[in-house]
Amino acid sequence: MKKLLISILFVLVGLFAVDRAGGFAMQWVYDNTDNYIAEKIRYLADEADEDVILLGTSRCNFHYVSPILGDSLGMTVYNGGVDGSESIYSHYISLSLLLEHHTPKIVCLELMGNDFAKYENQFEAISVFAPYVGRSAEADSVFAEAGNLWKYKLSHLYRYNSLAVNNIGGLFFDSQEDDVCGYIPNPKPAFHPDKPFTLDLDIEVDPLKMYYLQKFIDVCRERDIKVVFAISPMFCIARKGLYAPIDSLANKNGIPFLDYHTSGLFLDHPEYYRDGGHLWDKGAKLFTSIFAHDLKQLL
């Protein structure tokens, strides 16, 4: 029995050593990779000091041209949209990491149905932020809500599981060389969408997501940060009231909500779209000019 216990102890010590050594190696990879998702999260967590920060997922990433917005507002702007970040849980983590070192004047949050709709595996996308477990209590609270905080605290190597291959590949090539203050131009597609599809879903509202949307507002309000909600264009016809939960929350908190999707902006211009959900660079530049004008009027 004693030999068995000693053997188990040796195995555990060995696993601990491998995990910590592997975690250290993957942290070095993460800190030095040119994978654009890791680069963006690193910048938000460690360096961002701009007046205006945009947060959201790929539609934020590809739709808001930072220099155009900055020129219009006379402020510095960083597009912190993280491709594939999926929902308010990820955006709240981004905000929490940012506020550990910087308080911007304005935060623009690009939203979509995923930010209030209930669906399966809703916490899956937050794994890209796992390298920062332990950095922010507020960010850690989302991992705790997801039920996987203990895994990341137990295993340092496991924190780098998400996008590990991409991050290693990013040591050898830059995955996104056209980054301009966080804005990443979507290339012109070979074919534009033919006609808009119709989005007419009965969405079940997730109370937990609405709770985190409210927390997002509350945290910014405590820091005297102006919050703006926005939904950029899609090549898709949306029924009236599709974003009622966001609209209601914005009204309740007295914050601007700029909805360019339901209003049908650019539905008569398929040549601005790369696909049904994303503008390409030409459309993004025109949209940003419109958004910048509207935002400046509000401010």
XYZ file of C-alpha atoms in Angstrom:
299
model
C 0.000 0.000 0.000
C 2.849 2.365 0.865
C 4.532 1.736 -2.503
C 1.234 2.447 -4.275
C 0.836 5.769 -2.472
C 4.435 6.741 -3.295
C 3.855 5.830 -6.957
C 0.668 7.927 -7.063
C 2.547 10.824 -5.451
C 5.317 10.608 -8.047
C 2.739 10.578 -10.862
C 0.964 13.630 -9.429
C 4.237 15.525 -8.978
C 5.219 14.604 -12.537
C 1.892 15.773 -13.931
C 2.182 19.024 -11.974
C 5.704 19.626 -13.332
C 4.663 18.867 -16.917
C 1.616 21.113 -16.609
C 3.562 24.068 -15.220
C 6.402 23.672 -17.737
C 3.906 23.293 -20.588
C 1.940 26.284 -19.317
C 5.096 28.400 -19.211
C 6.007 27.379 -22.777
C 2.512 28.102 -24.103
C 2.457 31.443 -22.301
C 5.619 32.371 -24.201
C 3.917 31.300 -27.436
C 0.841 33.358 -26.558
C 2.910 36.420 -25.690
C 4.826 36.272 -28.981
C 2.307 34.958 -31.526
C 1.053 37.128 -34.377
C -2.296 35.309 -34.391
C -4.644 38.289 -34.647
C -7.143 37.064 -32.026
C -4.427 36.702 -29.407
C -2.934 40.042 -30.482
C -6.256 41.816 -29.989
C -6.926 40.329 -26.570
C -3.344 41.084 -25.475
C -3.755 44.698 -26.559
C -7.071 45.106 -24.732
C -5.686 43.502 -21.581
C -2.290 45.211 -21.486
C -1.938 48.269 -23.719
C -5.204 49.882 -24.843
C -5.368 53.531 -23.797
C -7.700 55.054 -26.403
C -10.601 57.404 -25.667
C -13.114 55.218 -27.501
C -13.134 51.422 -27.367
C -15.389 49.301 -29.565
C -16.254 45.824 -28.305
C -18.071 42.951 -29.978
C -17.494 39.941 -32.167
C -16.573 39.588 -35.877
C -19.177 42.133 -36.986
C -17.476 44.718 -34.791
C -14.087 43.542 -35.991
C -14.929 44.054 -39.681
C -17.461 46.908 -39.637
C -16.004 49.848 -37.698
C -13.062 51.661 -39.310
C -11.194 53.189 -36.378
C -9.447 56.082 -38.221
C -12.724 57.302 -39.768
C -14.460 57.255 -36.394
C -11.478 58.905 -34.704
C -11.273 61.702 -37.266
C -14.970 62.450 -36.880
C -14.967 62.487 -33.079
C -11.541 64.055 -32.613
C -10.636 61.182 -30.278
C -8.382 58.143 -30.318
C -10.253 54.934 -31.184
C -9.477 51.227 -30.931
C -11.629 48.493 -32.456
C -11.508 45.718 -29.868
C -13.900 43.360 -31.657
C -12.723 39.760 -31.142
C -13.614 37.419 -33.993
C -15.706 34.482 -32.762
C -16.226 35.890 -29.266
C -19.926 35.170 -29.747
C -21.844 36.882 -26.908
C -22.050 39.286 -23.980
C -20.065 36.894 -21.778
C -16.961 37.433 -23.895
C -17.579 41.170 -24.213
C -17.911 41.489 -20.447
C -14.565 39.707 -20.021
C -12.974 42.080 -22.574
C -14.333 45.070 -20.672
C -13.156 43.702 -17.325
C -9.600 43.096 -18.583
C -9.497 46.572 -20.137
C -10.666 48.306 -16.948
C -7.876 46.698 -14.936
C -5.496 49.253 -16.480
C -7.491 51.863 -18.456
C -10.753 53.803 -18.266
C -11.919 55.012 -21.699
C -14.369 57.868 -22.204
C -16.733 55.875 -24.424
C -17.402 52.169 -24.954
C -19.418 51.185 -28.025
C -20.812 47.661 -27.760
C -21.789 45.991 -31.045
C -24.617 43.561 -30.321
C -26.615 40.846 -32.057
C -29.223 38.227 -31.186
C -26.637 35.977 -29.521
C -26.190 38.611 -26.823
C -29.625 37.971 -25.345
C -30.854 34.701 -26.887
C -30.633 31.356 -25.082
C -28.740 28.584 -26.866
C -26.590 25.538 -26.063
C -22.841 25.740 -25.334
C -23.243 29.452 -24.678
C -19.977 29.726 -22.720
C -17.796 27.920 -25.261
C -16.380 31.088 -26.844
C -14.947 32.489 -23.594
C -12.135 29.920 -23.682
C -9.984 32.299 -25.795
C -9.726 34.549 -22.718
C -8.529 31.728 -20.424
C -4.847 32.853 -20.485
C -5.994 35.794 -18.327
C -7.589 33.768 -15.532
C -6.482 35.356 -12.266
C -6.008 38.804 -13.822
C -9.485 40.192 -13.062
C -12.024 39.092 -10.468
C -14.860 40.287 -12.720
C -13.545 38.324 -15.696
C -13.047 35.265 -13.483
C -16.674 35.525 -12.362
C -17.785 34.643 -15.910
C -15.608 31.512 -15.905
C -17.053 30.644 -12.498
C -20.561 31.063 -13.916
C -19.601 28.741 -16.764
C -18.355 26.169 -14.249
C -14.836 25.848 -15.649
C -12.842 28.310 -13.539
C -11.501 25.462 -11.399
C -10.073 23.703 -14.483
C -8.096 26.765 -15.505
C -6.872 27.351 -11.956
C -5.822 23.718 -11.627
C -4.066 23.445 -14.991
C -1.999 26.293 -16.406
C -1.437 24.371 -19.647
C -5.182 23.953 -20.176
C -5.567 27.754 -20.265
C -3.872 27.770 -23.668
C -5.918 24.941 -25.173
C -8.125 27.242 -27.256
C -6.492 28.296 -30.552
C -3.215 26.590 -29.550
C -2.455 25.536 -33.140
C -3.283 29.023 -34.455
C -1.055 30.631 -31.837
C 1.870 28.360 -32.676
C 1.335 29.077 -36.382
C 1.348 32.773 -35.545
C 5.002 32.498 -34.494
C 5.902 31.947 -38.146
C 3.500 34.221 -40.025
C 1.293 37.228 -39.337
C -2.323 36.122 -39.661
C -3.552 39.686 -40.163
C -1.152 42.289 -41.516
C -3.835 44.868 -42.416
C -4.888 45.692 -38.852
C -5.535 49.452 -38.469
C -6.119 50.410 -34.819
C -7.930 47.103 -34.390
C -10.048 47.387 -37.539
C -9.483 44.490 -39.919
C -10.608 45.099 -43.526
C -12.760 42.329 -44.953
C -11.573 41.605 -48.521
C -13.877 42.033 -51.485
C -15.675 38.754 -52.217
C -15.659 37.022 -55.586
C -19.477 37.134 -55.502
C -21.810 39.375 -53.509
C -25.006 37.986 -51.917
C -27.943 37.912 -54.356
C -30.819 38.969 -52.149
C -31.384 39.431 -48.419
C -32.698 36.540 -46.398
C -35.404 37.025 -43.774
C -34.686 36.729 -40.068
C -37.974 36.152 -38.251
C -37.191 33.996 -35.237
C -38.980 33.514 -31.955
C -36.070 34.100 -29.616
C -36.094 32.856 -26.038
C -34.470 35.535 -23.898
C -31.728 34.331 -21.566
C -32.069 36.065 -18.159
C -28.379 35.476 -17.390
C -27.293 37.271 -20.555
C -29.598 40.168 -19.736
C -28.023 40.233 -16.265
C -24.538 40.537 -17.793
C -25.695 43.229 -20.221
C -26.927 45.194 -17.207
C -23.652 44.515 -15.385
C -21.778 45.824 -18.419
C -23.739 49.081 -18.179
C -23.373 49.310 -14.388
C -19.602 48.784 -14.418
C -19.183 51.513 -17.043
C -21.475 53.858 -15.139
C -19.377 53.404 -11.980
C -16.339 54.588 -13.998
C -18.258 57.446 -15.654
C -17.867 55.778 -19.062
C -20.493 56.598 -21.693
C -21.987 53.396 -23.167
C -23.447 53.139 -26.657
C -25.249 50.048 -27.976
C -25.110 49.483 -31.742
C -26.162 46.892 -34.304
C -24.456 47.257 -37.669
C -26.063 46.343 -41.020
C -26.777 42.805 -42.154
C -27.963 41.700 -45.581
C -31.034 40.355 -43.926
C -34.593 41.559 -43.363
C -35.328 41.726 -39.644
C -38.828 41.839 -38.197
C -39.754 44.852 -36.155
C -39.098 44.252 -32.485
C -36.410 41.612 -33.043
C -34.081 43.498 -30.715
C -36.774 44.543 -28.234
C -34.871 43.191 -25.180
C -31.829 45.359 -26.043
C -34.008 48.351 -26.885
C -35.865 48.022 -23.578
C -32.643 47.723 -21.586
C -31.150 50.763 -23.324
C -34.264 52.842 -22.639
C -34.330 51.738 -19.013
C -30.724 52.881 -18.551
C -30.912 55.988 -20.707
C -28.191 54.912 -23.131
C -28.166 55.351 -26.939
C -29.105 52.370 -29.084
C -28.218 52.725 -32.775
C -29.907 49.919 -34.739
C -28.876 49.864 -38.400
C -30.063 46.301 -39.004
C -33.794 46.608 -38.354
C -33.820 49.915 -40.247
C -32.550 48.039 -43.317
C -29.450 50.121 -44.027
C -27.753 49.001 -47.279
C -30.372 46.332 -48.067
C -30.496 47.829 -51.566
C -26.711 47.596 -51.898
C -25.585 43.948 -52.030
C -22.262 45.171 -53.432
C -21.317 46.375 -49.920
C -21.582 42.898 -48.396
C -19.136 40.021 -48.210
C -21.855 37.658 -46.973
C -25.223 37.878 -45.234
C -23.737 38.961 -41.937
C -20.672 40.996 -42.863
C -19.750 44.063 -44.876
C -16.503 44.116 -46.827
C -14.089 47.039 -46.569
C -15.962 49.348 -48.984
C -19.231 48.913 -47.099
C -17.511 49.201 -43.723
C -16.007 52.572 -44.623
C -19.354 53.978 -45.726
C -21.147 52.537 -42.689
C -18.535 53.928 -40.290
C -19.012 57.405 -41.776
C -22.754 57.155 -41.069
C -22.199 55.724 -37.587
C -19.601 58.398 -36.791
C -22.000 61.171 -37.826
C -24.825 59.726 -35.697
C -22.554 59.160 -32.702
C -21.150 62.674 -32.925
C -24.707 64.055 -32.913
C -25.474 62.069 -29.763
C -22.329 63.247 -27.998
